[in-house]
Short mmCIF file of C-alpha atoms in Angstrom, two decimals:
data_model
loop_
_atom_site.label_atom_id
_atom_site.label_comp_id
_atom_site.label_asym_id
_atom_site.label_seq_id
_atom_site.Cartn_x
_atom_site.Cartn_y
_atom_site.Cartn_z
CA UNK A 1 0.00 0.00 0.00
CA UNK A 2 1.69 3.55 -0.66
CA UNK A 3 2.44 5.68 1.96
CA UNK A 4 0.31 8.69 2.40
CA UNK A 5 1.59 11.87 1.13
CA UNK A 6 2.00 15.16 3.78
CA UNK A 7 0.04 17.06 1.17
CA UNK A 8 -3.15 14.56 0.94
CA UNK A 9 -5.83 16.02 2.58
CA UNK A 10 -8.47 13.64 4.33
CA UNK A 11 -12.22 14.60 3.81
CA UNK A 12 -14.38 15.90 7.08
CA UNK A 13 -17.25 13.95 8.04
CA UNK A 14 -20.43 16.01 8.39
CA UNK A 15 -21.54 16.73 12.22
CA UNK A 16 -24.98 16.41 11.15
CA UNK A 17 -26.22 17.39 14.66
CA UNK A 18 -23.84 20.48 14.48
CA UNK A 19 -24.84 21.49 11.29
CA UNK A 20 -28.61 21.41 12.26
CA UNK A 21 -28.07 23.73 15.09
CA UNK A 22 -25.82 25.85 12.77
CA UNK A 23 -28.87 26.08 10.72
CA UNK A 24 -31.71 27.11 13.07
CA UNK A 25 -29.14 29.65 15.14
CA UNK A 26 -29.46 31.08 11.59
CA UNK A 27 -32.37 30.68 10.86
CA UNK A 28 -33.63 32.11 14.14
CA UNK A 29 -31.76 35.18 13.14
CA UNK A 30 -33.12 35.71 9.75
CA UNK A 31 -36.30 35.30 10.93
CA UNK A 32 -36.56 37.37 13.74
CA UNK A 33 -34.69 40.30 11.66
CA UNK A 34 -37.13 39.74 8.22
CA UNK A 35 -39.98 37.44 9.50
CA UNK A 36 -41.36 34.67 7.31
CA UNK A 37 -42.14 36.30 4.28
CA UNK A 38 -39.04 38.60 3.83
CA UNK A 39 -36.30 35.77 5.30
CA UNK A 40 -34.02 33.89 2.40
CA UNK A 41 -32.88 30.29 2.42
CA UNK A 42 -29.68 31.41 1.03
CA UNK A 43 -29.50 34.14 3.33
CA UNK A 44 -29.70 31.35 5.58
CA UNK A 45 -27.16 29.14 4.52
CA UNK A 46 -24.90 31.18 3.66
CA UNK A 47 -24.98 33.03 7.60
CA UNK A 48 -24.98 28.99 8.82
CA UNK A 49 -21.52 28.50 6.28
CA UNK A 50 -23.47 25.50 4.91
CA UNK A 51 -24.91 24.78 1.41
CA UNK A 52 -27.84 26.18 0.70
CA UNK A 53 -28.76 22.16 -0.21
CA UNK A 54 -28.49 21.00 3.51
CA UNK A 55 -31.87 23.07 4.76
CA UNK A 56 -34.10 21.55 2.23
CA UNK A 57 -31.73 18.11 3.35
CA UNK A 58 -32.31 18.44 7.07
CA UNK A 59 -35.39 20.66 7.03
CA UNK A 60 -37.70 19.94 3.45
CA UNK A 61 -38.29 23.06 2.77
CA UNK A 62 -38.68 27.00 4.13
CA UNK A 63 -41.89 26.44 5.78
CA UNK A 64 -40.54 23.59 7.76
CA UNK A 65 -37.52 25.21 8.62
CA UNK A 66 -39.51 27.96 10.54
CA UNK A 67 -41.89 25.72 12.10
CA UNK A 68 -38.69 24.01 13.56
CA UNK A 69 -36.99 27.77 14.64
CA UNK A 70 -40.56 28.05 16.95
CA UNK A 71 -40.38 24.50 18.12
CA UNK A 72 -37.03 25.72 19.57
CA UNK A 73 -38.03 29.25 20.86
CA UNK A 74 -41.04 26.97 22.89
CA UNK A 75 -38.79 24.41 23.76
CA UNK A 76 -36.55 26.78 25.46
CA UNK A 77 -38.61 28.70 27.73
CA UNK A 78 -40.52 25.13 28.56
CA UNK A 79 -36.93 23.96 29.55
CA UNK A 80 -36.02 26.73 31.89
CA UNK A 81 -39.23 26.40 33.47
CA UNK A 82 -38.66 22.84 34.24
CA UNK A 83 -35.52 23.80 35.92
CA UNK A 84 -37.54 25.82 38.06
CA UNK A 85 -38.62 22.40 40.30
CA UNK A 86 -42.20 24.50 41.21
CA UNK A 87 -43.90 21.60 42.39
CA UNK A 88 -41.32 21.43 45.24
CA UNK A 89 -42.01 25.51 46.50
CA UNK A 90 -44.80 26.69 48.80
CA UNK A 91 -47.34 27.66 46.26
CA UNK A 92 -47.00 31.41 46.51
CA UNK A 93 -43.24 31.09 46.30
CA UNK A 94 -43.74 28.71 43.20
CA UNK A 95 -45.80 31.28 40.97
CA UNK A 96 -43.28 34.18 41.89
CA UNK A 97 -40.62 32.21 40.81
CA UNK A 98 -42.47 31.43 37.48
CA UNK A 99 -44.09 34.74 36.87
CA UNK A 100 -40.11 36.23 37.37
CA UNK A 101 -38.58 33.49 35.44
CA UNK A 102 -40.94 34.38 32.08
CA UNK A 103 -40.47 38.15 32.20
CA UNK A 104 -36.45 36.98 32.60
CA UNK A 105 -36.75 35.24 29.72
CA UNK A 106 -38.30 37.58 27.70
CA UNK A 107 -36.01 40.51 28.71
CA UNK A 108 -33.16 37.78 27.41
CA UNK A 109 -34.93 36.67 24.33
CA UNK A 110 -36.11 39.84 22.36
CA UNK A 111 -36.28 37.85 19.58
CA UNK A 112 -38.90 34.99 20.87
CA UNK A 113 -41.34 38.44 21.02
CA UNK A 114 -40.39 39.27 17.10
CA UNK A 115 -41.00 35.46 15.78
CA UNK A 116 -44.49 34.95 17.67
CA UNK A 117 -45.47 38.34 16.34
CA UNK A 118 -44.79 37.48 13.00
CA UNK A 119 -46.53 33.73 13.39
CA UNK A 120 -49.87 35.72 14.83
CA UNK A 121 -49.85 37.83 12.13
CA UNK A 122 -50.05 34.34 9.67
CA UNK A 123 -52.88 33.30 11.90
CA UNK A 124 -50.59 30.75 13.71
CA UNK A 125 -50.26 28.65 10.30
CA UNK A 126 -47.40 27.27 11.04
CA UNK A 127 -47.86 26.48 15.07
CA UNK A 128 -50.95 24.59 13.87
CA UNK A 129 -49.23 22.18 11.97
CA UNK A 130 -47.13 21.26 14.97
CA UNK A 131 -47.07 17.97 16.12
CA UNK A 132 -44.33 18.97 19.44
CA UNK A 133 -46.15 22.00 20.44
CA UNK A 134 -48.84 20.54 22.50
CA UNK A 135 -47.34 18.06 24.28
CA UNK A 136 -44.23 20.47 25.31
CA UNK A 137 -47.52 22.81 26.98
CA UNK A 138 -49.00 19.86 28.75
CA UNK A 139 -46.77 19.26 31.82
CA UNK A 140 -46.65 23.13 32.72
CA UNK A 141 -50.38 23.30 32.99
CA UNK A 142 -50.49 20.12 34.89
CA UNK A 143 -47.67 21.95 36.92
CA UNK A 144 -49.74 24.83 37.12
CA UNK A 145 -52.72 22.98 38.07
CA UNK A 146 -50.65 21.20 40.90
CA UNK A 147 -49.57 24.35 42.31
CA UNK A 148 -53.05 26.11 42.24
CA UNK A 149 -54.17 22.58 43.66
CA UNK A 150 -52.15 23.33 46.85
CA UNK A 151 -52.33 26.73 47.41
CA UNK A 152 -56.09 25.92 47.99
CA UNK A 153 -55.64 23.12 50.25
CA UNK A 154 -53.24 25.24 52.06
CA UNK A 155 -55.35 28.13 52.18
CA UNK A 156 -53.07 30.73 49.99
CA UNK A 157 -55.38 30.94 47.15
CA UNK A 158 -58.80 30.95 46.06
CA UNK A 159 -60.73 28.11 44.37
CA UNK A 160 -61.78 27.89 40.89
CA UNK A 161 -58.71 29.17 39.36
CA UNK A 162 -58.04 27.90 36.02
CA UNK A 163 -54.44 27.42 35.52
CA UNK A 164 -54.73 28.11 31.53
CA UNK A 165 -56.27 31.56 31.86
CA UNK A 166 -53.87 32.13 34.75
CA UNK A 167 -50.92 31.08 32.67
CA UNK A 168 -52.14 33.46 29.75
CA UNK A 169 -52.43 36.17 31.99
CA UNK A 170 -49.03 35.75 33.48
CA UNK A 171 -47.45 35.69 30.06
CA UNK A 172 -49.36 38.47 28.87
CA UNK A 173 -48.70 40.85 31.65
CA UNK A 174 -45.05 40.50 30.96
CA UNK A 175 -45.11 39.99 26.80
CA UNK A 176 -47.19 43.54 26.38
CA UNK A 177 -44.56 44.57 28.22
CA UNK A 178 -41.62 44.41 26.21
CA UNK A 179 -43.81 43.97 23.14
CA UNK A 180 -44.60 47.51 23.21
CA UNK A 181 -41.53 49.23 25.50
CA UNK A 182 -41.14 51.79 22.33
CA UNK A 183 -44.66 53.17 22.15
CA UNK A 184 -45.26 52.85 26.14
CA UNK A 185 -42.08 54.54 27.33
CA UNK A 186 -43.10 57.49 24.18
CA UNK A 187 -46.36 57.47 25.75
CA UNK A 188 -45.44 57.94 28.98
CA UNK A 189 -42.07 60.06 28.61
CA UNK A 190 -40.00 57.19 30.75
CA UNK A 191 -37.38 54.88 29.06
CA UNK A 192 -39.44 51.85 30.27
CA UNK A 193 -36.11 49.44 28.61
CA UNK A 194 -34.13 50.90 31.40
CA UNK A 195 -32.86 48.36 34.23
CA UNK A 196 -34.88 50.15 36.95
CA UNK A 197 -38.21 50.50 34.82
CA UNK A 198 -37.88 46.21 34.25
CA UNK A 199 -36.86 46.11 37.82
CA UNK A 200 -40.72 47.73 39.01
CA UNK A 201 -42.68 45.61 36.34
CA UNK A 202 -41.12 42.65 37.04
CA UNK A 203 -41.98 43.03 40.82
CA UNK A 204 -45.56 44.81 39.84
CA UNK A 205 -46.51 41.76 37.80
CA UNK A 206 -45.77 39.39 40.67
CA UNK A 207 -47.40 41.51 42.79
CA UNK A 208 -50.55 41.51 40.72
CA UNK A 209 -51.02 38.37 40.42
CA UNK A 210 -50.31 37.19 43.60
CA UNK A 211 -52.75 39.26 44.86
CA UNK A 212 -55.57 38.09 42.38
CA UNK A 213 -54.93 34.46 43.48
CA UNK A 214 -55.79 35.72 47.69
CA UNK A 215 -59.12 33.91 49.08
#
């Protein structure tokens, strides 16, 4: 057998799993800058240093590609509130720490705000045609559910709470928020982005809804 030459060069196998998350980082980004319509595939590619070839490869096509970018934004806010371990907090304690941990989240991720924007204004087309998205939602309402469960029985809260409409109200306190910090703080001559005007909502939201949950 000849001896290999210094100047051969041996090919690199594909990371697939690296080059999928190379992919949707970019995606993400082209997305939340252009939204649906106005994002390019190459655009895409070319910001992942990939063929344009490997998203229609690993993804199909564009439409599956940005279902898969808000799979990820969902899967990473239902992550970090697993880590949270509610179920093992006195009740109270267990929906300030959730109620802080989502308005955290979306002071860290202004881009999760920008997609879901975008995917309302479709009419949710795309999050309807999930098969992940349910089932990711199901263990924080049962969570949620728990938590309301015990706060009853320990006579925090007040019965017939429903832990959906709570949960919508706990995101939405926060999301309008930072969803509209531009036209609020113009509204209201404050810079509502600064760290001491997130500082008050953050503990106003809490506060709120705390209160709303009293017997």
């Amino acid at each position: 057998m000849p001896a290999k030459r210094s100047g051969d060069t041996v090919p690199q196998r594909r990371d697939p799993v690296a080059t999928r998350k190379k992919l949707l980082t970019a995606a993400r980004q082209e997305f939340a800058r252009h939204g649906f319509a106005g994002a390019r595939v190459d655009e895409i590619a070319e910001r992942a240093g990939v063929n344009k070839q490997l998203v229609y490869h690993y993804f199909g096509d564009k439409d599956a590609l940005y279902l898969a970018v808000l799979e990820w934004v969902y899967e990473d806010i239902r992550e970090q509130e697993r880590r949270l371990n509610l179920e093992g907090l006195p009740p109270d304690k267990a929906i300030r720490r959730l109620i802080e941990a989502s308005f955290d989240h979306l002071a860290e991720n202004p881009d999760f705000i920008v997609l879901l924007n975008d995917e309302n204004r479709g009419g949710a087309r795309h999050v309807r045609g999930s098969t992940r998205l349910e089932a990711m939602h199901s263990p924080l309402v049962k969570s949620v559910s728990h938590i309301l469960h015990e706060g009853v029985r320990s006579g925090m809260f007040r019965k017939g709470i429903d832990p959906i409409q709570l949960y919508i109200s706990i995101a939405g306190l926060s999301y309008f928020f930072f969803s509209n910090t531009p036209t609020l703080s113009a509204i209201f001559g404050k810079d509502l982005s600064s760290r001491t005007a997130r500082r008050a909502r953050r503990r106003h939201v809490a506060d709120l809804v705390l209160q709303s949950l009293r017997p």
